[in-house]
């Protein structure tokens, strides 16, 4: 049991850096997609940008899982499929 707990902790540590550089990539995809929209300042576009900004803030606070969730929400607003690495 103890071994399992340690194994999970090690996995979490290994997963953290991957998640940490995942968020900016997702946020960039959203902002690029909004930039490429014909009417970039439409409602969906500004919603996506707002959510991407929130994702960035969460990422900076080290809350990567929440940042990714926020990025996914942003992508959904503009029907963008995010490329996970
Ligand atoms: Cu992050």
mmCIF file of N, CA and C and ligand atoms in Angstrom:
data_model
loop_
_atom_site.group_PDB
_atom_site.id
_atom_site.type_symbol
_atom_site.label_atom_id
_atom_site.label_comp_id
_atom_site.label_asym_id
_atom_site.label_seq_id
_atom_site.Cartn_x
_atom_site.Cartn_y
_atom_site.Cartn_z
ATOM 1 N N UNK A 1 0.845 -1.214 0.000
ATOM 2 C CA UNK A 1 0.000 0.000 0.000
ATOM 3 C C UNK A 1 0.870 1.250 0.000
ATOM 4 N N UNK A 2 1.879 1.238 0.879
ATOM 5 C CA UNK A 2 2.757 2.405 0.974
ATOM 6 C C UNK A 2 3.485 2.626 -0.364
ATOM 7 N N UNK A 3 3.887 1.504 -0.966
ATOM 8 C CA UNK A 3 4.587 1.574 -2.254
ATOM 9 C C UNK A 3 3.696 2.228 -3.301
ATOM 10 N N UNK A 4 2.430 1.860 -3.255
ATOM 11 C CA UNK A 4 1.472 2.417 -4.219
ATOM 12 C C UNK A 4 1.356 3.933 -4.049
ATOM 13 N N UNK A 5 1.276 4.348 -2.794
ATOM 14 C CA UNK A 5 1.161 5.784 -2.504
ATOM 15 C C UNK A 5 2.392 6.519 -3.015
ATOM 16 N N UNK A 6 3.556 5.936 -2.771
ATOM 17 C CA UNK A 6 4.807 6.558 -3.241
ATOM 18 C C UNK A 6 4.829 6.588 -4.773
ATOM 19 N N UNK A 7 4.405 5.508 -5.383
ATOM 20 C CA UNK A 7 4.381 5.428 -6.846
ATOM 21 C C UNK A 7 3.484 6.524 -7.425
ATOM 22 N N UNK A 8 2.350 6.729 -6.796
ATOM 23 C CA UNK A 8 1.421 7.761 -7.272
ATOM 24 C C UNK A 8 2.038 9.152 -7.102
ATOM 25 N N UNK A 9 2.698 9.357 -5.968
ATOM 26 C CA UNK A 9 3.335 10.656 -5.706
ATOM 27 C C UNK A 9 4.416 10.935 -6.746
ATOM 28 N N UNK A 10 5.205 9.918 -7.070
ATOM 29 C CA UNK A 10 6.273 10.070 -8.062
ATOM 30 C C UNK A 10 5.659 10.380 -9.430
ATOM 31 N N UNK A 11 4.602 9.677 -9.769
ATOM 32 C CA UNK A 11 3.924 9.922 -11.043
ATOM 33 C C UNK A 11 3.389 11.346 -11.120
ATOM 34 N N UNK A 12 2.825 11.814 -10.020
ATOM 35 C CA UNK A 12 2.276 13.170 -9.975
ATOM 36 C C UNK A 12 3.388 14.186 -10.212
ATOM 37 N N UNK A 13 4.548 13.933 -9.607
ATOM 38 C CA UNK A 13 5.688 14.843 -9.780
ATOM 39 C C UNK A 13 6.177 14.835 -11.222
ATOM 40 N N UNK A 14 6.190 13.644 -11.814
ATOM 41 C CA UNK A 14 6.640 13.533 -13.199
ATOM 42 C C UNK A 14 5.644 14.186 -14.156
ATOM 43 N N UNK A 15 4.375 14.082 -13.818
ATOM 44 C CA UNK A 15 3.327 14.611 -14.688
ATOM 45 C C UNK A 15 3.259 16.137 -14.620
ATOM 46 N N UNK A 16 3.644 16.694 -13.487
ATOM 47 C CA UNK A 16 3.516 18.142 -13.284
ATOM 48 C C UNK A 16 4.220 18.984 -14.353
ATOM 49 N N UNK A 17 5.517 18.721 -14.643
ATOM 50 C CA UNK A 17 6.172 19.579 -15.651
ATOM 51 C C UNK A 17 5.506 19.495 -17.018
ATOM 52 N N UNK A 18 5.026 18.302 -17.375
ATOM 53 C CA UNK A 18 4.358 18.129 -18.664
ATOM 54 C C UNK A 18 3.115 19.006 -18.721
ATOM 55 N N UNK A 19 2.340 18.985 -17.633
ATOM 56 C CA UNK A 19 1.134 19.809 -17.574
ATOM 57 C C UNK A 19 1.509 21.283 -17.585
ATOM 58 N N UNK A 20 2.615 21.611 -16.929
ATOM 59 C CA UNK A 20 3.025 23.012 -16.812
ATOM 60 C C UNK A 20 3.320 23.639 -18.157
ATOM 61 N N UNK A 21 3.881 22.860 -19.093
ATOM 62 C CA UNK A 21 4.107 23.505 -20.386
ATOM 63 C C UNK A 21 3.000 23.187 -21.388
ATOM 64 N N UNK A 22 2.048 22.395 -20.954
ATOM 65 C CA UNK A 22 0.878 22.113 -21.796
ATOM 66 C C UNK A 22 -0.018 23.354 -21.891
ATOM 67 N N UNK A 23 -0.301 23.972 -20.752
ATOM 68 C CA UNK A 23 -1.252 25.092 -20.722
ATOM 69 C C UNK A 23 -0.922 26.202 -21.718
ATOM 70 N N UNK A 24 0.324 26.734 -21.712
ATOM 71 C CA UNK A 24 0.592 27.837 -22.655
ATOM 72 C C UNK A 24 0.334 27.436 -24.104
ATOM 73 N N UNK A 25 0.603 26.175 -24.429
ATOM 74 C CA UNK A 25 0.364 25.706 -25.795
ATOM 75 C C UNK A 25 -1.125 25.731 -26.126
ATOM 76 N N UNK A 26 -1.929 25.302 -25.157
ATOM 77 C CA UNK A 26 -3.377 25.294 -25.367
ATOM 78 C C UNK A 26 -3.902 26.718 -25.475
ATOM 79 N N UNK A 27 -3.395 27.581 -24.592
ATOM 80 C CA UNK A 27 -3.844 28.981 -24.574
ATOM 81 C C UNK A 27 -3.487 29.655 -25.904
ATOM 82 N N UNK A 28 -2.308 29.341 -26.419
ATOM 83 C CA UNK A 28 -1.869 29.914 -27.692
ATOM 84 C C UNK A 28 -2.789 29.464 -28.834
ATOM 85 N N UNK A 29 -3.162 28.185 -28.807
ATOM 86 C CA UNK A 29 -4.058 27.672 -29.852
ATOM 87 C C UNK A 29 -5.379 28.440 -29.863
ATOM 88 N N UNK A 30 -5.873 28.742 -28.668
ATOM 89 C CA UNK A 30 -7.146 29.460 -28.570
ATOM 90 C C UNK A 30 -6.989 30.876 -29.117
ATOM 91 N N UNK A 31 -5.948 31.573 -28.645
ATOM 92 C CA UNK A 31 -5.745 32.957 -29.087
ATOM 93 C C UNK A 31 -5.484 33.045 -30.594
ATOM 94 N N UNK A 32 -4.721 32.089 -31.125
ATOM 95 C CA UNK A 32 -4.474 32.064 -32.573
ATOM 96 C C UNK A 32 -5.777 31.839 -33.337
ATOM 97 N N UNK A 33 -6.584 30.912 -32.828
ATOM 98 C CA UNK A 33 -7.852 30.611 -33.489
ATOM 99 C C UNK A 33 -8.762 31.834 -33.485
ATOM 100 N N UNK A 34 -8.780 32.555 -32.366
ATOM 101 C CA UNK A 34 -9.613 33.766 -32.288
ATOM 102 C C UNK A 34 -9.073 34.812 -33.265
ATOM 103 N N UNK A 35 -7.749 34.943 -33.325
ATOM 104 C CA UNK A 35 -7.125 35.897 -34.258
ATOM 105 C C UNK A 35 -7.523 35.593 -35.704
ATOM 106 N N UNK A 36 -7.652 34.310 -36.018
ATOM 107 C CA UNK A 36 -7.942 33.900 -37.391
ATOM 108 C C UNK A 36 -9.422 33.934 -37.749
ATOM 109 N N UNK A 37 -10.258 34.207 -36.775
ATOM 110 C CA UNK A 37 -11.682 34.266 -37.079
ATOM 111 C C UNK A 37 -11.982 35.515 -37.893
ATOM 112 N N UNK A 38 -12.963 35.420 -38.776
ATOM 113 C CA UNK A 38 -13.317 36.581 -39.598
ATOM 114 C C UNK A 38 -13.797 37.720 -38.717
ATOM 115 N N UNK A 39 -14.700 37.404 -37.810
ATOM 116 C CA UNK A 39 -15.180 38.410 -36.867
ATOM 117 C C UNK A 39 -14.605 38.080 -35.496
ATOM 118 N N UNK A 40 -13.362 38.497 -35.312
ATOM 119 C CA UNK A 40 -12.638 38.122 -34.096
ATOM 120 C C UNK A 40 -13.302 38.648 -32.831
ATOM 121 N N UNK A 41 -14.026 39.733 -32.960
ATOM 122 C CA UNK A 41 -14.593 40.314 -31.749
ATOM 123 C C UNK A 41 -16.063 39.936 -31.559
ATOM 124 N N UNK A 42 -16.467 38.819 -32.125
ATOM 125 C CA UNK A 42 -17.824 38.356 -31.868
ATOM 126 C C UNK A 42 -17.907 37.787 -30.451
ATOM 127 N N UNK A 43 -19.110 37.413 -30.047
ATOM 128 C CA UNK A 43 -19.316 36.971 -28.670
ATOM 129 C C UNK A 43 -18.485 35.740 -28.332
ATOM 130 N N UNK A 44 -18.529 34.746 -29.207
ATOM 131 C CA UNK A 44 -17.784 33.513 -28.932
ATOM 132 C C UNK A 44 -16.286 33.789 -28.842
ATOM 133 N N UNK A 45 -15.816 34.649 -29.741
ATOM 134 C CA UNK A 45 -14.395 35.005 -29.745
ATOM 135 C C UNK A 45 -13.970 35.683 -28.463
ATOM 136 N N UNK A 46 -14.768 36.627 -27.997
ATOM 137 C CA UNK A 46 -14.364 37.327 -26.773
ATOM 138 C C UNK A 46 -14.534 36.440 -25.546
ATOM 139 N N UNK A 47 -15.521 35.528 -25.594
ATOM 140 C CA UNK A 47 -15.664 34.564 -24.492
ATOM 141 C C UNK A 47 -14.418 33.681 -24.430
ATOM 142 N N UNK A 48 -13.987 33.203 -25.596
ATOM 143 C CA UNK A 48 -12.814 32.330 -25.657
ATOM 144 C C UNK A 48 -11.572 33.055 -25.149
ATOM 145 N N UNK A 49 -11.426 34.316 -25.545
ATOM 146 C CA UNK A 49 -10.276 35.089 -25.098
ATOM 147 C C UNK A 49 -10.280 35.296 -23.584
ATOM 148 N N UNK A 50 -11.477 35.577 -23.069
ATOM 149 C CA UNK A 50 -11.624 35.798 -21.624
ATOM 150 C C UNK A 50 -11.251 34.516 -20.871
ATOM 151 N N UNK A 51 -11.759 33.383 -21.345
ATOM 152 C CA UNK A 51 -11.470 32.096 -20.693
ATOM 153 C C UNK A 51 -9.984 31.747 -20.824
ATOM 154 N N UNK A 52 -9.390 32.088 -21.973
ATOM 155 C CA UNK A 52 -7.963 31.824 -22.179
ATOM 156 C C UNK A 52 -7.127 32.646 -21.202
ATOM 157 N N UNK A 53 -7.573 33.861 -20.946
ATOM 158 C CA UNK A 53 -6.876 34.726 -19.995
ATOM 159 C C UNK A 53 -6.964 34.135 -18.592
ATOM 160 N N UNK A 54 -8.151 33.621 -18.263
ATOM 161 C CA UNK A 54 -8.336 32.973 -16.957
ATOM 162 C C UNK A 54 -7.460 31.724 -16.855
ATOM 163 N N UNK A 55 -7.360 31.000 -17.962
ATOM 164 C CA UNK A 55 -6.523 29.797 -17.989
ATOM 165 C C UNK A 55 -5.068 30.169 -17.737
ATOM 166 N N UNK A 56 -4.658 31.277 -18.337
ATOM 167 C CA UNK A 56 -3.287 31.749 -18.170
ATOM 168 C C UNK A 56 -3.011 32.114 -16.711
ATOM 169 N N UNK A 57 -3.983 32.775 -16.087
ATOM 170 C CA UNK A 57 -3.845 33.162 -14.682
ATOM 171 C C UNK A 57 -3.719 31.923 -13.796
ATOM 172 N N UNK A 58 -4.558 30.927 -14.066
ATOM 173 C CA UNK A 58 -4.514 29.676 -13.296
ATOM 174 C C UNK A 58 -3.163 28.990 -13.490
ATOM 175 N N UNK A 59 -2.696 28.997 -14.737
ATOM 176 C CA UNK A 59 -1.397 28.394 -15.055
ATOM 177 C C UNK A 59 -0.294 29.074 -14.244
ATOM 178 N N UNK A 60 -0.333 30.397 -14.176
ATOM 179 C CA UNK A 60 0.691 31.141 -13.435
ATOM 180 C C UNK A 60 0.637 30.863 -11.946
ATOM 181 N N UNK A 61 -0.577 30.510 -11.467
ATOM 182 C CA UNK A 61 -0.717 30.153 -10.050
ATOM 183 C C UNK A 61 -0.305 28.702 -9.808
ATOM 184 N N UNK A 62 0.077 28.015 -10.869
ATOM 185 C CA UNK A 62 0.488 26.628 -10.733
ATOM 186 C C UNK A 62 -0.668 25.648 -10.756
ATOM 187 N N UNK A 63 -1.873 26.163 -11.029
ATOM 188 C CA UNK A 63 -3.055 25.288 -11.085
ATOM 189 C C UNK A 63 -3.249 24.808 -12.521
ATOM 190 N N UNK A 64 -2.368 23.892 -12.943
ATOM 191 C CA UNK A 64 -2.345 23.494 -14.342
ATOM 192 C C UNK A 64 -3.562 22.688 -14.769
ATOM 193 N N UNK A 65 -4.009 21.804 -13.895
ATOM 194 C CA UNK A 65 -5.178 20.989 -14.255
ATOM 195 C C UNK A 65 -6.387 21.895 -14.487
ATOM 196 N N UNK A 66 -6.550 22.887 -13.609
ATOM 197 C CA UNK A 66 -7.671 23.825 -13.749
ATOM 198 C C UNK A 66 -7.486 24.703 -14.979
ATOM 199 N N UNK A 67 -6.241 25.057 -15.269
ATOM 200 C CA UNK A 67 -5.944 25.877 -16.450
ATOM 201 C C UNK A 67 -6.319 25.123 -17.723
ATOM 202 N N UNK A 68 -5.992 23.850 -17.753
ATOM 203 C CA UNK A 68 -6.308 23.027 -18.932
ATOM 204 C C UNK A 68 -7.821 22.915 -19.099
ATOM 205 N N UNK A 69 -8.500 22.762 -17.968
ATOM 206 C CA UNK A 69 -9.961 22.666 -17.998
ATOM 207 C C UNK A 69 -10.549 23.961 -18.571
ATOM 208 N N UNK A 70 -9.997 25.078 -18.136
ATOM 209 C CA UNK A 70 -10.452 26.391 -18.595
ATOM 210 C C UNK A 70 -10.162 26.557 -20.081
ATOM 211 N N UNK A 71 -9.001 26.086 -20.505
ATOM 212 C CA UNK A 71 -8.626 26.164 -21.920
ATOM 213 C C UNK A 71 -9.595 25.342 -22.774
ATOM 214 N N UNK A 72 -9.993 24.201 -22.238
ATOM 215 C CA UNK A 72 -10.936 23.353 -22.973
ATOM 216 C C UNK A 72 -12.291 24.042 -23.107
ATOM 217 N N UNK A 73 -12.653 24.740 -22.050
ATOM 218 C CA UNK A 73 -13.914 25.494 -22.057
ATOM 219 C C UNK A 73 -13.847 26.600 -23.121
ATOM 220 N N UNK A 74 -12.701 27.273 -23.175
ATOM 221 C CA UNK A 74 -12.486 28.344 -24.156
ATOM 222 C C UNK A 74 -12.563 27.792 -25.576
ATOM 223 N N UNK A 75 -11.933 26.652 -25.785
ATOM 224 C CA UNK A 75 -11.912 26.027 -27.109
ATOM 225 C C UNK A 75 -13.329 25.653 -27.542
ATOM 226 N N UNK A 76 -14.110 25.200 -26.581
ATOM 227 C CA UNK A 76 -15.481 24.790 -26.867
ATOM 228 C C UNK A 76 -16.304 25.979 -27.360
ATOM 229 N N UNK A 77 -16.055 27.145 -26.791
ATOM 230 C CA UNK A 77 -16.800 28.350 -27.153
ATOM 231 C C UNK A 77 -16.634 28.682 -28.638
ATOM 232 N N UNK A 78 -15.455 28.357 -29.190
ATOM 233 C CA UNK A 78 -15.219 28.659 -30.610
ATOM 234 C C UNK A 78 -15.125 27.372 -31.436
ATOM 235 N N UNK A 79 -15.606 26.279 -30.857
ATOM 236 C CA UNK A 79 -15.603 24.957 -31.523
ATOM 237 C C UNK A 79 -14.218 24.614 -32.060
ATOM 238 N N UNK A 80 -13.226 24.848 -31.240
ATOM 239 C CA UNK A 80 -11.845 24.537 -31.635
ATOM 240 C C UNK A 80 -11.440 23.222 -30.995
ATOM 241 N N UNK A 81 -10.742 22.398 -31.773
ATOM 242 C CA UNK A 81 -10.248 21.155 -31.213
ATOM 243 C C UNK A 81 -8.798 21.389 -30.818
ATOM 244 N N UNK A 82 -8.525 21.307 -29.511
ATOM 245 C CA UNK A 82 -7.170 21.550 -29.025
ATOM 246 C C UNK A 82 -6.280 20.352 -29.310
ATOM 247 N N UNK A 83 -5.047 20.636 -29.710
ATOM 248 C CA UNK A 83 -4.058 19.580 -29.924
ATOM 249 C C UNK A 83 -3.276 19.404 -28.636
ATOM 250 N N UNK A 84 -3.507 18.268 -27.965
ATOM 251 C CA UNK A 84 -2.754 17.972 -26.745
ATOM 252 C C UNK A 84 -1.409 17.386 -27.169
ATOM 253 N N UNK A 85 -0.385 17.694 -26.379
ATOM 254 C CA UNK A 85 0.904 17.132 -26.775
ATOM 255 C C UNK A 85 1.170 15.815 -26.093
HETATM 256 CU CU1 LIG B 1 0.126 25.313 -16.622
#
